[in-house]
Coordinates of C-alpha atoms and ligand atoms in Angstrom, one line a residue:
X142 CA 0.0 0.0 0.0
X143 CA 1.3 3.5 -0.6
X144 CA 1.5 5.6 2.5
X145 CA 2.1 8.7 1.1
X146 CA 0.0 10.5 -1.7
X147 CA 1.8 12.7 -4.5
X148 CA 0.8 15.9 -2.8
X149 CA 1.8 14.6 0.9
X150 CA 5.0 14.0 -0.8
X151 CA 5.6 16.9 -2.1
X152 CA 5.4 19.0 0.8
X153 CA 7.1 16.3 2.9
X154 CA 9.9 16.9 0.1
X155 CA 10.4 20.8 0.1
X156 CA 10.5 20.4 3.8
X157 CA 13.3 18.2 4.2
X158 CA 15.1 20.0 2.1
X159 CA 14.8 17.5 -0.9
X160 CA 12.7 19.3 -3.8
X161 CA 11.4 22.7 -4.2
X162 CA 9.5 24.7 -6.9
X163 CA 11.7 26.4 -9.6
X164 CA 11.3 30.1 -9.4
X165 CA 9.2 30.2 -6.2
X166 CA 9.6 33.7 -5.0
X167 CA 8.7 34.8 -8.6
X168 CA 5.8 32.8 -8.8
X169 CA 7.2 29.5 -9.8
X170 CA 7.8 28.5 -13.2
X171 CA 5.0 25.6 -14.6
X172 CA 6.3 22.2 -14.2
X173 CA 10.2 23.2 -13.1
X174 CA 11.6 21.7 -10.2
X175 CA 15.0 22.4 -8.1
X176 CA 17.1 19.9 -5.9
X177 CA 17.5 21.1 -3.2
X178 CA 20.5 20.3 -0.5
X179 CA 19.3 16.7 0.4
X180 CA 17.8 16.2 -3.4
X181 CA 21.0 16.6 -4.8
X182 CA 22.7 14.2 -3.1
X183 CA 20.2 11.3 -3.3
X184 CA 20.0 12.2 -7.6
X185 CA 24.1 12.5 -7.6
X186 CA 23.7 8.9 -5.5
X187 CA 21.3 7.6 -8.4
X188 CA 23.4 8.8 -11.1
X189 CA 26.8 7.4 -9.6
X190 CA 25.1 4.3 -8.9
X191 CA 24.2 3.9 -12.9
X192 CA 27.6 5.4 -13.8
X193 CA 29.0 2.5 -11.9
X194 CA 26.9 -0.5 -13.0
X195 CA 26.6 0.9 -16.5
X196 CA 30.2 2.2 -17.2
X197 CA 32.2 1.9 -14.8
X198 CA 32.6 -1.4 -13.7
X199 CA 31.1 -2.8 -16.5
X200 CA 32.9 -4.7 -18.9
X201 CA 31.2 -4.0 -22.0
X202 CA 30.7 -0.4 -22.2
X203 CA 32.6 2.9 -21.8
X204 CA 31.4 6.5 -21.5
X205 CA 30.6 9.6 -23.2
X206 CA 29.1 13.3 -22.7
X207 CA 28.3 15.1 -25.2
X208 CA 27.0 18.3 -26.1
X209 CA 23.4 19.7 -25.4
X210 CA 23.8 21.8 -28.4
X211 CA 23.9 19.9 -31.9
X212 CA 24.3 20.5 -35.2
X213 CA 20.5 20.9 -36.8
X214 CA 21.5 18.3 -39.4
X215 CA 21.4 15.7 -36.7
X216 CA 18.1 16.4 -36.1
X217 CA 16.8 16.1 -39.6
X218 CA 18.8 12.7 -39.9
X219 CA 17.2 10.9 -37.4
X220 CA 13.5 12.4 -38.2
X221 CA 13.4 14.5 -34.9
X222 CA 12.2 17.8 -37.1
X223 CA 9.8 16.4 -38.5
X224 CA 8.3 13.9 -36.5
X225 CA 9.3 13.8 -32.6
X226 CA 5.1 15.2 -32.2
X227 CA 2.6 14.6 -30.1
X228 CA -1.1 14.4 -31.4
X229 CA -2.1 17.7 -30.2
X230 CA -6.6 18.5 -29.6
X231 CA -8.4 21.0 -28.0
X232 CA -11.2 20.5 -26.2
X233 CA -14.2 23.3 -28.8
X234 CA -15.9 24.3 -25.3
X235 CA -13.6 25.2 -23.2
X236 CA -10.3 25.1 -25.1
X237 CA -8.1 23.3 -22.9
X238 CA -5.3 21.5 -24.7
X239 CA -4.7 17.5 -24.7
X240 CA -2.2 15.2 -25.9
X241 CA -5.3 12.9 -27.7
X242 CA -3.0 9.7 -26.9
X243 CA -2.7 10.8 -23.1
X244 CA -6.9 11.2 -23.1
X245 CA -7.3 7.6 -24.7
X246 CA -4.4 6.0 -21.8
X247 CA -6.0 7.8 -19.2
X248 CA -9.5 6.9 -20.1
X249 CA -8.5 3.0 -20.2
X250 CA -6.2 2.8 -17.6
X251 CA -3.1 2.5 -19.5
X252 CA -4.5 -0.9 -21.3
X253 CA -4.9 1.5 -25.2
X254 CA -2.1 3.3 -25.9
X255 CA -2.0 5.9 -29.2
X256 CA 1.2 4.3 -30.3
X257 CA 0.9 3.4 -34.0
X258 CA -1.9 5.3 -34.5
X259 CA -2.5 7.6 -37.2
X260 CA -4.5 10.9 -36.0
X261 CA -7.7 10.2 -37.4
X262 CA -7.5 6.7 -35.5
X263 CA -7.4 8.4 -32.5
X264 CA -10.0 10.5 -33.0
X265 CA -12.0 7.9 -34.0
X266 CA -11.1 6.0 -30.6
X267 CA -11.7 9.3 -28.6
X268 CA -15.6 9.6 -30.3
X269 CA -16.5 5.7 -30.8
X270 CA -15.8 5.3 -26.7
X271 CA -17.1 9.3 -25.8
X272 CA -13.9 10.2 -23.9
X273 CA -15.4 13.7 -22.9
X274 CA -13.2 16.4 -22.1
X275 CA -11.9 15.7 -18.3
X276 CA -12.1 20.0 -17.8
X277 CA -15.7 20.1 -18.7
X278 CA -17.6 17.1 -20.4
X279 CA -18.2 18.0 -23.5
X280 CA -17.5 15.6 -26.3
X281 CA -16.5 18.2 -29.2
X282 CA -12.4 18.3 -30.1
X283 CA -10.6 20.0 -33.2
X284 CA -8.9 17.8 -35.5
X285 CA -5.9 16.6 -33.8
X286 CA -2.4 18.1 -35.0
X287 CA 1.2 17.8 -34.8
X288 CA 2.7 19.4 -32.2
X289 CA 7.0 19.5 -32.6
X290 CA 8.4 18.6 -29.0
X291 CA 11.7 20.0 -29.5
X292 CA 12.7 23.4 -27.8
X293 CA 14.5 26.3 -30.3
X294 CA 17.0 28.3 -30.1
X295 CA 19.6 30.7 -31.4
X296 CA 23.2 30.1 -31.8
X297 CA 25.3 33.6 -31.9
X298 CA 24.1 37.1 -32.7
X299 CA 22.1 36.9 -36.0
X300 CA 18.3 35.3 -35.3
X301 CA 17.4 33.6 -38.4
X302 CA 17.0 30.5 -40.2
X303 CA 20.8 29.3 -40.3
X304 CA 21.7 30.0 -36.5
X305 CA 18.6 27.9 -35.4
X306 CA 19.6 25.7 -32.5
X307 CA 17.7 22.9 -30.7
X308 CA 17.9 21.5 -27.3
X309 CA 18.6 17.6 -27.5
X310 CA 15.2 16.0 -26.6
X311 CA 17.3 12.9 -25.8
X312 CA 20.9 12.2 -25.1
X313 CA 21.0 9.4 -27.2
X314 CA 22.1 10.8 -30.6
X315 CA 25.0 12.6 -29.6
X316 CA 26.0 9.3 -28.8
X317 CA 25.9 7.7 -32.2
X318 CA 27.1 10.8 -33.8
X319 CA 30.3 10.3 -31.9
X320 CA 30.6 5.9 -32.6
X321 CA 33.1 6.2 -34.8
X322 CA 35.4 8.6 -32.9
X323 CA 34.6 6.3 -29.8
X324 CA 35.4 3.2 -31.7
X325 CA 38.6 4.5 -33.4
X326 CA 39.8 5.7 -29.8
X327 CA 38.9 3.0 -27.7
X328 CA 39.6 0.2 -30.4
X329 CA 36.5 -1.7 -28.6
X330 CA 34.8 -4.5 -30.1
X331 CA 31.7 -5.9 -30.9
X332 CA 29.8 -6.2 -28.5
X333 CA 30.3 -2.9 -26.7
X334 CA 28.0 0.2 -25.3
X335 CA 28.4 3.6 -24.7
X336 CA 26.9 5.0 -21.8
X337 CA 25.9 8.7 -21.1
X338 CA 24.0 10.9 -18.3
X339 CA 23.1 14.4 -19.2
X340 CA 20.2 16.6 -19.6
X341 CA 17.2 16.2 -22.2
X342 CA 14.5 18.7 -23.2
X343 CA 11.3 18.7 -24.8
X344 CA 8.5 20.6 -24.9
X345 CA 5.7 18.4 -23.5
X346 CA 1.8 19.5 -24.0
X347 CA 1.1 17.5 -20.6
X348 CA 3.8 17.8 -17.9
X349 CA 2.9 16.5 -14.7
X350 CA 2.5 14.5 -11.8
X351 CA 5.6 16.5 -10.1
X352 CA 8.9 15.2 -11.4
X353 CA 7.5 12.1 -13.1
X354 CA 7.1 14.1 -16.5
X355 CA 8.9 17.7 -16.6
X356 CA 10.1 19.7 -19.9
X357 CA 14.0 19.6 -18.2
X358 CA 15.0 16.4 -17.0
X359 CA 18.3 13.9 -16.9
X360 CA 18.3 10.9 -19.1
X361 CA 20.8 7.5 -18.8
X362 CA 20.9 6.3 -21.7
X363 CA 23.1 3.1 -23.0
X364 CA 23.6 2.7 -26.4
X365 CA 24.4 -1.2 -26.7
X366 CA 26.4 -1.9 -30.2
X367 CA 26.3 -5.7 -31.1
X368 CA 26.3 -8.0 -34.3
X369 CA 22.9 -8.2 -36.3
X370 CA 21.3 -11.6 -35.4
X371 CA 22.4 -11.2 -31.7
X372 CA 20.4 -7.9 -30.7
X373 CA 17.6 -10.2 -29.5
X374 CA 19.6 -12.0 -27.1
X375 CA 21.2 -8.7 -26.0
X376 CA 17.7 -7.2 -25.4
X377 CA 17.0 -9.9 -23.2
X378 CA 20.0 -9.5 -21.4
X379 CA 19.7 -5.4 -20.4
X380 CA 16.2 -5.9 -20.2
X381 CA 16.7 -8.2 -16.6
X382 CA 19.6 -6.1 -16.1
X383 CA 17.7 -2.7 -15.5
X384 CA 15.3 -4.6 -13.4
X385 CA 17.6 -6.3 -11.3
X386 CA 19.4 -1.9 -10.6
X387 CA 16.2 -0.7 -9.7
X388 CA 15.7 -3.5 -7.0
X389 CA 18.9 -3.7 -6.0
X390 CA 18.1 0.7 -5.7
X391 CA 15.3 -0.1 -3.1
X392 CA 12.5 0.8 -5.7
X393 CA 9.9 -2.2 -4.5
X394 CA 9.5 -5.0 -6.5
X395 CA 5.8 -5.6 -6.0
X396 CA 5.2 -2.4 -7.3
X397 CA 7.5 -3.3 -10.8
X398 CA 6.4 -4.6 -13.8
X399 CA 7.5 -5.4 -17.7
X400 CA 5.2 -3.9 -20.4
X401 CA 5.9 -5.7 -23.9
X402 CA 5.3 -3.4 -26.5
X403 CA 2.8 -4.9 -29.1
X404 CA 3.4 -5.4 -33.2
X405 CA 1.1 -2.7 -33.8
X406 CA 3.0 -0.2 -31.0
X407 CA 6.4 -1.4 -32.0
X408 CA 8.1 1.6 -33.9
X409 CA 9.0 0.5 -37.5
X410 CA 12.4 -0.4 -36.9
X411 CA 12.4 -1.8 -33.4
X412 CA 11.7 -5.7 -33.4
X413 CA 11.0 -5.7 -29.9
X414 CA 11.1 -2.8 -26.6
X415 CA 9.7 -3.0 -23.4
X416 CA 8.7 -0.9 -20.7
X417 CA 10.1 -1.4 -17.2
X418 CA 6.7 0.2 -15.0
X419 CA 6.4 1.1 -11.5
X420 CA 2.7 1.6 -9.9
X421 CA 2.7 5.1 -8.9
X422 CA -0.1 6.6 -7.1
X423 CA -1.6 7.4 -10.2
X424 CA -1.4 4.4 -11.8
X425 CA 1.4 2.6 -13.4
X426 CA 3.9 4.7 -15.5
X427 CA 7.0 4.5 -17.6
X428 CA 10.4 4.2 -15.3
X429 CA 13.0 2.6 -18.2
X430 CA 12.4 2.5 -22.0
X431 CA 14.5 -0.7 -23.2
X432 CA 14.3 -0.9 -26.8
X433 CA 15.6 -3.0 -29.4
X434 CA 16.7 -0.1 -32.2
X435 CA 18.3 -2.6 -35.5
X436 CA 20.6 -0.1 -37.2
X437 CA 17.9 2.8 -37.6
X438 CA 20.2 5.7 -36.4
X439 CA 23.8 4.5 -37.7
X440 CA 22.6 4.2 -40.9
X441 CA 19.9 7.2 -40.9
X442 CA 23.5 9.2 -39.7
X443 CA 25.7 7.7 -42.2
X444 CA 22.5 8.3 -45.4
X445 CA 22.6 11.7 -44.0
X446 CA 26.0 13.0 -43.5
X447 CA 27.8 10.7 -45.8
X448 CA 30.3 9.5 -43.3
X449 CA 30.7 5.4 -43.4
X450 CA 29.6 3.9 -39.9
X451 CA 30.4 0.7 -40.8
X452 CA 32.0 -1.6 -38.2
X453 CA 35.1 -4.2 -39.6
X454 CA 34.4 -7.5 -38.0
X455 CA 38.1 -8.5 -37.6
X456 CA 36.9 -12.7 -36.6
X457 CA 34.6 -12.7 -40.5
X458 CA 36.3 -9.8 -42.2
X459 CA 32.6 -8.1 -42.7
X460 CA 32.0 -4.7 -42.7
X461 CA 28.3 -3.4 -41.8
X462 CA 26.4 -1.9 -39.2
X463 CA 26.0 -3.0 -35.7
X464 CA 22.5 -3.3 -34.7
X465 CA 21.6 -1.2 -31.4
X466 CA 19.9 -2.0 -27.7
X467 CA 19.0 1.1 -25.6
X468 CA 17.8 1.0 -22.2
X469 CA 17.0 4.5 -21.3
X470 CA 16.0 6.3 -17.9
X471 CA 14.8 9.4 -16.7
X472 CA 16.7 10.1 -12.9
X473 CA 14.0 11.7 -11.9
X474 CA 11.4 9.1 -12.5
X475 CA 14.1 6.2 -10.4
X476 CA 13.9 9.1 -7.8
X477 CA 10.4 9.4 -7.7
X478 CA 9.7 5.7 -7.6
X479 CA 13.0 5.2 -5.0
X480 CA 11.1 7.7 -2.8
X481 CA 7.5 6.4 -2.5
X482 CA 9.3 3.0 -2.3
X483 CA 10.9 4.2 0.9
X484 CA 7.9 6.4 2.7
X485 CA 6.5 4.5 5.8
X486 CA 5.1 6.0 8.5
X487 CA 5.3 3.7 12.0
X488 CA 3.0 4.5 15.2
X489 CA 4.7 3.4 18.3
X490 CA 3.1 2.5 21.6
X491 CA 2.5 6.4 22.6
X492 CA 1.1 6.8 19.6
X493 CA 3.6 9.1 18.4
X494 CA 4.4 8.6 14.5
X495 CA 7.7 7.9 13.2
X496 CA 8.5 9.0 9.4
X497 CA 11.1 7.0 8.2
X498 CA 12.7 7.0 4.3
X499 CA 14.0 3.7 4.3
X500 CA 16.4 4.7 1.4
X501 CA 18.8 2.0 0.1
X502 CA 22.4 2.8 1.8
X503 CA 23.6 3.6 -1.7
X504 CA 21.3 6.5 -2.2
X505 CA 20.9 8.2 1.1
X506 CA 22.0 11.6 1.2
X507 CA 23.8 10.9 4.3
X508 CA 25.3 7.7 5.6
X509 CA 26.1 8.3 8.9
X510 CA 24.8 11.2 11.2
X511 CA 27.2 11.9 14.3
X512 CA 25.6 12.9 17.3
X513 CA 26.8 14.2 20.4
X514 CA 25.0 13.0 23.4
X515 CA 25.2 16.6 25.5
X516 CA 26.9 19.9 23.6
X517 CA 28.8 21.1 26.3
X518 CA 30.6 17.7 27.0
X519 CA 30.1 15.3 23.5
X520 CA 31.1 18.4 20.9
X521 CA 34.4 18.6 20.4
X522 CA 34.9 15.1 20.1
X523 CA 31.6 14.4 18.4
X524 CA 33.1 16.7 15.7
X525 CA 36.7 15.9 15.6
X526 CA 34.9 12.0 14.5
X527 CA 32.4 13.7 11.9
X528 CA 35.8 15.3 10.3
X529 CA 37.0 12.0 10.1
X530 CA 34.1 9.9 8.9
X531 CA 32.8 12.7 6.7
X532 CA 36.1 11.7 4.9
X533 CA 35.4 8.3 4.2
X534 CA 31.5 8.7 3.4
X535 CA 28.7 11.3 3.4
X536 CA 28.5 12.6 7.7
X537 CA 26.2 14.6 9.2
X538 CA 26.6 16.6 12.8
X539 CA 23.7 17.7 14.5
X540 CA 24.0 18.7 17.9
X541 CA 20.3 20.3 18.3
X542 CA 17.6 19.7 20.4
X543 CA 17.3 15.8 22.4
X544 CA 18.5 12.8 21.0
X545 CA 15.0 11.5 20.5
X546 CA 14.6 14.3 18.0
X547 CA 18.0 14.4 16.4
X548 CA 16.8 10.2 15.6
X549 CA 13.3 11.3 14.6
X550 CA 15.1 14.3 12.0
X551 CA 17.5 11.6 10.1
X552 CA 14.7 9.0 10.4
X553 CA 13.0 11.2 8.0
X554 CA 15.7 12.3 5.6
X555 CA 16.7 8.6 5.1
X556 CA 20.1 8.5 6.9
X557 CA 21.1 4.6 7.6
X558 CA 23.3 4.9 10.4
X559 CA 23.5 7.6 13.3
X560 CA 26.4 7.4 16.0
X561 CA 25.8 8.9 19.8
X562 CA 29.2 10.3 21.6
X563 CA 28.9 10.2 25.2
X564 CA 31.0 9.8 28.0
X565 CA 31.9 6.2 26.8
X566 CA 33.2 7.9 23.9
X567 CA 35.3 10.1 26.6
X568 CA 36.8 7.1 28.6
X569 CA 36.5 4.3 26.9
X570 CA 36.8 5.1 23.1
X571 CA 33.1 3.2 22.5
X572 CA 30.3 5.3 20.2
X573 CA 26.4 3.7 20.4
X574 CA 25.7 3.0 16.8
X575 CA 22.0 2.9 15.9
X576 CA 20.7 1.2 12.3
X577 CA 17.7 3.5 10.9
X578 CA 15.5 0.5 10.3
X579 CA 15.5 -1.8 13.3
X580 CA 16.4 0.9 15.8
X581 CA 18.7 -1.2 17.5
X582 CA 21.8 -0.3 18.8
X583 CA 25.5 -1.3 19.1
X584 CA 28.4 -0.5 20.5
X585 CA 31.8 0.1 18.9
X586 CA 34.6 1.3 19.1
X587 CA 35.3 4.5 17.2
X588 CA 37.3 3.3 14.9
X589 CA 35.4 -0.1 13.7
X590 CA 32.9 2.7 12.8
X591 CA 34.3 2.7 9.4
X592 CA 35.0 -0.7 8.2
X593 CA 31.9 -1.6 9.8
X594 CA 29.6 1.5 7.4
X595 CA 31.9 0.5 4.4
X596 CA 30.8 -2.9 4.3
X597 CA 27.1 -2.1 4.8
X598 CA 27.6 0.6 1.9
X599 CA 28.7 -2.1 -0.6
X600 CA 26.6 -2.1 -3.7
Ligands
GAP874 N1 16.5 7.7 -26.6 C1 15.2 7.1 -26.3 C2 14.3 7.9 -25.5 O1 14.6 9.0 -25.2 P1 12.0 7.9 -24.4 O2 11.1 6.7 -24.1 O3 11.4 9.0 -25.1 O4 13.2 7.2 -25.2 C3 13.4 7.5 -22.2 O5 12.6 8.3 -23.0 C4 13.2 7.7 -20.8 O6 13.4 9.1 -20.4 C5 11.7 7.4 -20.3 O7 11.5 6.0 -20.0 C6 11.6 8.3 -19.1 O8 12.2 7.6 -18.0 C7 12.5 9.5 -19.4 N2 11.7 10.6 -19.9 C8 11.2 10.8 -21.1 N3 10.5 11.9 -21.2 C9 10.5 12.5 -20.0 C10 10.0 13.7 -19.4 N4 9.3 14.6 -20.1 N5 10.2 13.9 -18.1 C11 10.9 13.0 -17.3 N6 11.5 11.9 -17.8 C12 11.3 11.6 -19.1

């Protein structure tokens, strides 16, 4: 059961210190969010956590970042300018604005989707089952048009036609625009991925539900090269591989499903993509797009700007282009479903309640809160052992109000570990170490503190 709605989370997030509205004291801006001090750290934690399993220590794949800005061309190549849309209707009564795909998922729960649907199919599906407008009933659209996604810009001093700029709707392509210059320098071979993290834009009709669908958000994206014939078994392979990070993130597996996209969803030149879903208060929604890609962009790239892609096979001599798997993840969406993951709420005996973010130790913001027992006695030594763990992981000091409250406080902001320094601390060189989860404490010495948070941090 969730036991938190969207709108208690929000509030719970601004404050803690996690999220906040971008732009407040002006207002806000629609659908922009900032991280805030605690936010940062759990989506840096997130991030690292992909750069490790993905890159990193991975060995298949290597990593990349790459420019926001692009050259327009790319954009034409891969069919971005002219047809990353969304079906775009107005409602005739009152004029509010719909993506028609959105009104026909909403309306069956998720079970229709518009994918591979022409316009006038929609429409058709929107009137034949009277979806009425949600704002004010009436059953009475426009014709449904084509609405471009992709934000523009301009690129130096003169506004017009040449210096037109767009912001990369996904990170993806600057990663195949740079597969031969990765290739060349790495000299890696089939089969091999390039992994990036950076920021994506588009301009979507519908933002919403908080952070789940934003115009500004972070992408991870994978671009998995391998030989034709073998992308299947590679699809298959990343597919369990993405669901086996977010568990092993803390996102809850009850809550997690596969969606196989259908023939008729399947864009034309993937031969298979699933969705990786997580049940959200809403409903389920989108968390990682894995999608079997054939050659579609190397070889929209190399029709385009002329350049040969081609891989040599040095084992059969062959040149021709790898085929492509892509798992691909917004961070904020692994945040959002890490965070209602962790909520609970515990009553105790007093029937007091006890918020606690039971965060996976990877992504806390902090691992280990020191705490001195009394200011005046505990504080210099409470801090002289935050300078030193604070080296080895993320610390915290708090030395306000009673322990009971200092607990409650990093209860709530997800830390795993707290320490107590006391006059045992003092004399005999002992801390009280108390786990987040199970409340229990033990003592060590100040020194196993380390070894002893470096082992539970292993991921
Ligand atoms: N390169 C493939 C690609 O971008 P996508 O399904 O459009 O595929 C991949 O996006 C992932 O990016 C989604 O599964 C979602 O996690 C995230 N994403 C897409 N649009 C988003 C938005 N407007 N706000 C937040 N996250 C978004």
């Amino acid at each position: 059961m969730q036991k938190i709605s969207l709108e208690q989370l929000v509030a719970f997030l601004k404050e803690q210190g996690f999220i906040f509205q971008g732009s407040e004291i002006y207002g806000g801006l629609a659908n922009a969010w900032d991280y805030g001090p605690l936010g940062v750290e759990l989506i840096n934690n997130i991030k690292q956590a992909w750069w490790k399993k993905f890159v990193r220590n991975n060995k298949y794949n290597i990593g990349l970042d790459s420019a926001i800005l692009m050259n327009k061309e790319v954009w034409v190549a891969t069919g971005h300018l002219s047809s990353f849309t969304d079906p775009l209707v107005d409602c005739k009564k009152c004029h509010t604005r719909y993506r028609a795909d959105k009104l026909i998922e909403d309306f069956s729960n998720g079970a229709v989707t518009g994918d591979g649907k022409t316009n006038e199919e929609l429409l058709e599906y929107i009137y034949s089952n009277k979806i009425t407008c949600p704002n004010c009933g009436a059953l009475e659209y426009t014709d449904i048009r084509k609405f471009n996604l992709m934000f523009k810009t301009h690129q130096g001093v003169v506004e017009d036609n040449k210096s037109e700029v767009y912001l990369r709707p996904e990170t993806a392509q600057g990663i195949f625009v740079n597969f031969k210059n990765v290739l060349r320098s790495s000299r890696k071979k089939l089969p091999f991925g390039i992994g990036q993290i950076g920021k994506s834009f588009r301009n979507e009709i519908t933002p919403g539900n908080f952070i789940f669908r934003t115009r500004e958000f972070e992408q991870m994206e994978l671009e998995f090269f391998c030989k034709p014939g073998t992308e299947l078994e590679w699809f298959s392979y990343w597919r369990s591989f993405c669901m086996d990070f977010l568990i092993k993130l803390g996102v809850d597996k009850a809550k997690l499903r596969y969606r196989d996209h259908s023939k008729e969803e399947l864009s034309f030149y993937s031969n298979g993509t699933t969705d990786i879903e997580f049940e959200f208060p809403w409903g389920f929604g989108e968390l990682w797009g894995i999608a079997s890609r054939t050659d579609y962009d190397l070889k929209a790239h190399q029709t385009h700007s002329k350049e040969n892609l081609e891989y040599l096979d040095p084992e059969t001599n062959e040149k021709y282009l790898p085929y492509v798997v892509e798992p691909s993840v917004g961070v904020g969406r692994i945040l959002l479903a890490a965070l209602f993951s962790a909520y609970d709420e515990e009553v105790n005996e007093k029937n007091e309640t006890r918020v606690v973010l039971r965060l996976a130790n990877v992504l806390a913001p902090y691992k280990l809160a020191v705490l001195p027992l009394i200011k005046k006695n505990h504080a210099e030594k409470a801090n002289e052992l935050f300078e030193l763990y604070n080296e080895h992981f993320s610390t915290v000091y708090d030395e306000s109000a009673n322990i009971g409250k200092r607990y409650r406080r990093q209860d709530a902001i997800g830390t795993p570990y707290c320490v107590t320094v006391d006059d045992e601390t003092l004399n005999n060189g002992t801390v009280t170490l108390r786990d987040r989860d199970t409340m229990e404490q033990i003592v060590l010495k100040t020194t196993e503190v380390i070894p002893y948070i470096e082992e539970k941090l292993k991921f």
